[in-house]
Amino acid sequence: GAGGLFGSPQVAMVSGRDDHGDLQRPAIGLQRSPTDPTVAATVHDGDFVKVTRRDGPWAYVVLGGGGVEGWIDDHYLRGEAVRVGPSPRRVRFIAAEPGAGGALVRVRYSDDGSEEWVSASSLKEVGAR
């Protein structure tokens, strides 16, 4: 379907949503390898992961401070989102750090190129319902 990553951003948002923005998979298993479907860990819709390496359509990702890592098909990864608020703005992800109250994400705004750290909870997948 639509989505996936274009280029190879280091940070991505996990998406369990279909092409209509409806949540289909709240949790997605991370595989031991692209060819071994054994689930090594689980990530959830809206989680931010660091992409450390790639193998074709597969990305090796690490969640937060580590411990949760494995291979995921990049169909489930997004490189941009909408910063919600009074005037929603499209952003791309630059970096992510685990925080006490939830992850912080460094974003670059599509409209003026400015950057800032924002709460992961303020970011919503483009088209999510």
mmCIF file of N, CA, C and O in Angstrom, residues 38 53 61 78 124:
data_model
loop_
_atom_site.group_PDB
_atom_site.id
_atom_site.type_symbol
_atom_site.label_atom_id
_atom_site.label_comp_id
_atom_site.label_asym_id
_atom_site.label_seq_id
_atom_site.Cartn_x
_atom_site.Cartn_y
_atom_site.Cartn_z
ATOM 1 N N THR A 38 10.391 -15.356 13.412
ATOM 2 C CA THR A 38 10.258 -15.422 14.869
ATOM 3 C C THR A 38 10.217 -14.007 15.430
ATOM 4 O O THR A 38 11.077 -13.180 15.121
ATOM 5 N N ARG A 53 20.001 -0.067 10.383
ATOM 6 C CA ARG A 53 20.489 -0.604 9.110
ATOM 7 C C ARG A 53 19.309 -1.104 8.290
ATOM 8 O O ARG A 53 18.206 -1.233 8.812
ATOM 9 N N VAL A 61 15.407 -1.899 13.548
ATOM 10 C CA VAL A 61 15.028 -0.750 14.366
ATOM 11 C C VAL A 61 15.265 -1.022 15.847
ATOM 12 O O VAL A 61 15.237 -2.167 16.303
ATOM 13 N N ARG A 78 6.940 5.309 9.004
ATOM 14 C CA ARG A 78 6.633 6.605 8.392
ATOM 15 C C ARG A 78 7.759 7.571 8.725
ATOM 16 O O ARG A 78 8.257 7.588 9.844
ATOM 17 N N LYS A 124 0.983 13.155 14.931
ATOM 18 C CA LYS A 124 -0.023 12.225 14.459
ATOM 19 C C LYS A 124 0.316 11.844 13.032
ATOM 20 O O LYS A 124 0.738 12.682 12.234
#
